[in-house]
Amino acid sequence: WRSRGKLQIFQYQVLKWVLALFVGVVVGLVGFFSNIAVENIAGFKLLLTGDLMLENRYLAAFVLYIGCNAMLAAAAAALCAYIAPAAAGSGIPEVKAYLNGVDAHSILAPSTLLVKILGSVLGVSAGFVLGKEGPMVHTGACVASLLGQGGSRKYGLTWNWIRYFKNDLDRRDLITCGAAAGVAAAFRAPVGGVLFALEEVTSWWRSALLWRTFSTTAVVTMVLHALITYCRGGHCGLFGKGGLIMFDLGSRQVTYTVTDLAAVVLLGVLGGLLGALFNFLVDRVLRVYSLVNEKGACYKIVLTVTISVITSCCTFGLPWLTTCTPCPPELARTKCPTIGRSGNFKNFQCPPGHYNALASLFFNTNDDAIRNLFSAGYDFREFGVSTLLIFFTTVYTLGLLTYGVAVPSGLFIPVILAGASFGRLVGTLLGSVSGLDPGLFALLGAASFLGGTMRMTVSVCVILLELTNDLLLLPLIMLVLLIAKTVADCFNKGVYEQIVRMKGLPYLEVHAEPCTRSLVAGDVVSGPLVTFSSVERVGAVVETLRSTGHNGFPVIEDPPFAPAPELCGLVLRSHLLVLLQGRIFTRARVKTGAAEVFRTLAPFDFAKAGSGKGLKVEDLQLTEEEMDMYVDLHPITNRSPYTVVENMSLAKAATLFRGLGLRHMCVVPRTQGRPPVVGILTRHDFMPQYIRGLYPNVLPR
Amino acid sequence: WRSRGKLQIFQYQVLKWVLALFVGVVVGLVGFFSNIAVENIAGFKLLLTGDLMLENRYLAAFVLYIGCNAMLAAAAAALCAYIAPAAAGSGIPEVKAYLNGVDAHSILAPSTLLVKILGSVLGVSAGFVLGKEGPMVHTGACVASLLGQGGSRKYGLTWNWIRYFKNDLDRRDLITCGAAAGVAAAFRAPVGGVLFALEEVTSWWRSALLWRTFSTTAVVTMVLHALITYCRGGHCGLFGKGGLIMFDLGSRQVTYTVTDLAAVVLLGVLGGLLGALFNFLVDRVLRVYSLVNEKGACYKIVLTVTISVITSCCTFGLPWLTTCTPCPPELARTKCPTIGRSGNFKNFQCPPGHYNALASLFFNTNDDAIRNLFSAGYDFREFGVSTLLIFFTTVYTLGLLTYGVAVPSGLFIPVILAGASFGRLVGTLLGSVSGLDPGLFALLGAASFLGGTMRMTVSVCVILLELTNDLLLLPLIMLVLLIAKTVADCFNKGVYEQIVRMKGLPYLEVHAEPCTRSLVAGDVVSGPLVTFSSVERVGAVVETLRSTGHNGFPVIEDPPFAPAPELCGLVLRSHLLVLLQGRIFTRARVKTGAAEVFRTLAPFDFAKAGSGKGLKVEDLQLTEEEMDMYVDLHPITNRSPYTVVENMSLAKAATLFRGLGLRHMCVVPRTQGRPPVVGILTRHDFMPQYIRGLYPNVLPR
């Protein structure tokens, strides 16, 4: 059924492109509107609180602030806990696992999409130390998956053309585009989005996909550009000041000496260490939280509200610790303090003409806080050492505590916040030694933390460049990223890989595990092998499908059809179910041939259904008489499955399995005169836990 | 011999990184010095000519100009023709083929490297319409290959640690780094270099490689940055004005209307058409030239000098056609005309206070011409329509004529020149309709031509961004690239793929050819299969090695060692030669075992030697007595070669072969009771020409 007419190929090509571009449009719109929502909700909340503060009604302001935050947090947690638990967390590890071939349930369901968008808006508005970037990636993937399925059949929105996309390859491609579009929408960084998808998310990459992903992110950028231009006119409430470049720093003259380079290297090393520590602690915190979260939805909400109250107390309470700073004279009257709008130099509790440095960071949206940290400080040191130290410690801790709660939460923003404050701290401390700007140090600090936690290099570098629009910073950012990643890699793995592993998703690594080197493929084949004869009794098929959970079965060509038993191929559970549903049975044990089958069933009936929508064996309604008839499996058997010989090194088999993205692989015997297939290898047989369970004494890790 | 100690793994890791960084340093230095050399030679030539022009000695100036160019061209051609013919042309197709697994002779030899650098400097200085970018990629790859081999054994420069790198994988990785470093050095575009390597050059890509490539290009950038900063002080002769960003355009306010977008789309379509035409014509020109070049080295030199004279006549003669333009008043005295230095507004034959627009483009180095075309033209239209039209036509034609001559010649610069002039022409013509700057149109035109000829999108986009340092242009560049590539793809393939195909290199495409769908693996296995017994007579082995050119032989386990003949594995010619050289023979037909072999030979003796340095069968000096003894092939047999069953679809076999980067694949029989191996598939068996030769009636292309 692979032979298609020219028209069909054309339809397919057009549709592939239309879908990719359409994903871009939708993700661009979603990203834009969630941005607007966040800016308006959070801005309104901060404005109300600020007004009360101006009237010196501090307690009322505090109650309002903490109440708003807790309510928003509770709403987000309730959505996550009751409607779509899969929407909690970053979503990047799940997307990564999906693209590796793990079809985990509900990762990309429509309900997850809805909760992810709403929950992310609510969570960010609630003032948590978390970002909407990770959730945007997940959102992009969900949108792509939904569009690729032609809408949800549950809600009656399907479309016939979409049938071309009911296979793993096209679906994965589209979801890769979606993930890239998510990054592009979150950071307004099209090239960064493509590189992120390439470096972090996908497991298989083709050159053609590079191009398609790129055009998707281009569409995202254009949609954002158009909408932001529209918003500049003031049509979008409190939103509207941001351009396409989020933190446009203006060009600094970057000339650096050897001392500066030494400072940058130091920053990289420290960033790597703190990043590795962050990963370690996140892992611990997640383990503790998962004990709480397992107890039920209510516990999830309580945990979330608790963290929200702690966050509110910190952000509202800590600014009281610092003394007020008088505004620099050249900025007074126009820029300092900012009252009634977002910006630098928050007034908080200070008398007119003064600002509270810590409030400028805490009592703001996260985006504004980052902008403040990145801002140049040539002539005037806005933030003191103590301010930065308090902010860094608080954000680092809150970032750790927040990630595991049941709201959609990205890690980018906490890491950038902590890194930027840390970098600015180092820059301020080294002010006498290094001539670099503290704002530049903040940027480099953010880079070092990103490198230390996420272990991405190229994509982070490009994203930071696109965020700041200054290519001259490139060599410094690269240097700091490389150092931070190298240092952190000595201690543990990247945070996303850690989470994938903690969730127990069977993720196939690129490199085969060391323990597979000394084993052969035959060693890990286990359990009784279930095979079908090429023309099999219906009852036997149904019985087997009921009693096992396997998804692939080898088909053996038995004596009437071949001189000796030989491997005919591999048949999939889903195809078997469709064939049985079609009731193309014969009384005698004879071949019916493909023509017979395809008179009743169209080739597209065998296409892969969306998640959770395939036929189930319980759906079959077969009579006793039918159960005794025979069904010819030839037409639906994959006649050339990939096979390995049983004495093939397991590492090599794993390379083949991973390299070609297989789901089943037949193991055939080496010597003759034995059954023609020894067993089947699936993803789980390559998992190191499983192998170490079988052979505890095999080479240690 | 894969089990290594911890120390060895550490040595290997350190060395891998040191080498990658060292490649960066060397390529950075080479790129910088070839830049200096070009600027100084070409600058000196132009200065001398210009001085004569100022004295109104036009004929003398012409003779000097044409003579210098012809001499430089002849020198470059002589180097190429006599020393290293492989150095002619761009080199990108060859590197691409090498990384696909084609071990063509002398592509990466030290002599090629030397000629590539010198020839490229001479060729660019000679005023040809060609660039040093393609050659820089080849140079980078050669440097990496040379360093990876630990210098050349021929010249006695080897190093023991390097033995870890004597295998295909590490060598390919390093050469990928080298290619990326070449792009980074040529365009001073580190991220662009990585993406170029990813999109255009490599065939297999791993995430780890992304990081290593990136650090190599980071080193290149830092080396360049340091050297350029040094040169700013005026220590480098005529060179020294360029910064790290080649064509720093300054920020333009880019706001565009729907009409502007329409103009951009038009530009993309036209660029795609002209790009496809360029590819078509280049193919024809190369075919004609190859007839000339085949006749001998002298013909090559004559052809090169002819083209050089034509180029000189055009660049010197055509500016006389235009009338002189008075300098814009605001620039007079300081910037217009430029005399005695490089820059815009060349004086040429014009009276003082006037400039010759065409000479500003022709009578300049290519880099300066591009800078002039990209320069903003808000208030003053420097180049008229006729100027741009003449320049575009000339450059397009000369670019076509120049590529095939026997000098190292890149395609980037001709394409950018033609595209930029074309874009600026369109921009000037549409000046009344579109409000975009003609300089911006020039940039977009260059993008459209690059997209139309090379069919790269992401890397070209990023390279252009890094060349111009303006991220706001991103959406427009993306749009124009996508349109140009889509349009051009309707007509033919990318120019590098065309050249690979024309040179007859057995390049494996990602997608299996359509004609392989209807065939099975057994269909293309041909010729008598040569196998060895697991313990074979020495004479038989030597005889076989002498009489066939095969590189891999299946080893069969025969009755004394196994109950029935079965496939033991695959043995490589190079390993056989090493084993025979080691003379570990026995009189009786018994297994000697691995311990015996490795007492005499170290595992690293079997490592893959550099190109053209392995043992040859003629080197073996075996006595008659030894020829009658037996050799045990078990220790050197690859015991788990990848195999396919003979009735596996050829397309699937091709996917496996390409996906895992194999060189040999065993085809095993489906039914029992036959010899345990049917044949061996190699790269050539998957070539469409070969398959169509066997089965002329199989599905047409």
Coordinates of N, CA and C in Angstrom, one line a residue, chain A residues 23 27 95 99 133 136-142 144 173-185 193-194 196-197 201-202 213 216-217:
Chain A
V23 N 1.0 25.0 11.8 CA 1.5 24.8 13.2 C 2.2 26.1 13.6
V27 N 0.9 28.2 16.8 CA 1.8 28.3 18.0 C 2.1 29.8 18.2
V95 N 8.2 15.4 25.7 CA 8.2 15.6 24.3 C 9.5 14.8 23.8
L99 N 9.4 11.8 21.1 CA 10.2 11.8 19.8 C 11.2 10.7 19.8
E133 N 8.4 29.0 29.1 CA 9.1 28.5 27.9 C 9.0 27.0 27.7
M136 N 5.6 26.2 26.7 CA 5.4 26.5 25.3 C 5.9 25.4 24.4
V137 N 7.0 24.8 24.7 CA 7.5 23.7 23.8 C 6.5 22.6 23.8
H138 N 6.0 22.2 25.0 CA 5.0 21.2 25.1 C 3.7 21.6 24.3
T139 N 3.3 22.8 24.5 CA 2.1 23.3 23.8 C 2.3 23.2 22.3
G140 N 3.5 23.6 21.8 CA 3.8 23.5 20.4 C 3.6 22.1 19.9
A141 N 4.2 21.1 20.7 CA 4.1 19.7 20.3 C 2.7 19.2 20.3
C142 N 1.9 19.7 21.3 CA 0.5 19.3 21.4 C -0.3 19.8 20.2
A144 N 0.9 20.6 17.3 CA 1.3 19.8 16.1 C 0.6 18.5 16.1
D173 N 7.8 14.1 12.8 CA 8.3 15.3 12.1 C 7.5 16.5 12.5
L174 N 6.2 16.4 12.4 CA 5.3 17.5 12.7 C 5.5 17.9 14.2
I175 N 5.7 17.0 15.1 CA 5.8 17.4 16.5 C 7.2 18.0 16.7
T176 N 8.2 17.6 16.0 CA 9.4 18.3 16.1 C 9.3 19.8 15.6
C177 N 8.5 20.0 14.5 CA 8.3 21.3 14.1 C 7.5 22.1 15.2
G178 N 6.6 21.4 15.8 CA 5.8 22.1 16.9 C 6.7 22.5 18.1
A179 N 7.6 21.6 18.5 CA 8.5 21.9 19.6 C 9.4 23.1 19.2
A180 N 9.9 23.1 18.0 CA 10.7 24.3 17.6 C 9.9 25.5 17.6
A181 N 8.7 25.4 17.1 CA 7.8 26.6 17.1 C 7.6 27.1 18.5
G182 N 7.4 26.2 19.4 CA 7.2 26.6 20.8 C 8.4 27.5 21.3
V183 N 9.6 27.0 21.1 CA 10.8 27.8 21.5 C 10.8 29.1 20.8
A184 N 10.5 29.1 19.5 CA 10.6 30.3 18.7 C 9.5 31.3 19.3
A185 N 8.4 30.8 19.7 CA 7.3 31.7 20.2 C 7.7 32.2 21.6
G193 N 15.1 28.2 18.1 CA 14.1 27.2 18.1 C 14.5 26.0 17.3
V194 N 15.0 26.2 16.1 CA 15.4 25.1 15.3 C 16.5 24.3 16.0
F196 N 17.3 24.3 19.1 CA 16.9 23.6 20.3 C 16.2 22.3 20.0
A197 N 15.3 22.3 19.0 CA 14.7 21.0 18.5 C 15.8 20.0 18.1
V201 N 15.7 18.0 21.6 CA 14.4 17.3 21.6 C 14.4 16.1 20.7
T202 N 14.9 16.2 19.5 CA 14.7 15.0 18.6 C 15.7 13.9 18.8
T213 N 11.3 22.6 9.8 CA 11.3 23.2 11.1 C 11.6 24.7 11.0
T216 N 8.7 26.7 9.8 CA 7.7 26.8 10.8 C 8.1 28.0 11.8
T217 N 9.3 28.0 12.2 CA 9.7 29.0 13.1 C 9.7 30.4 12.4

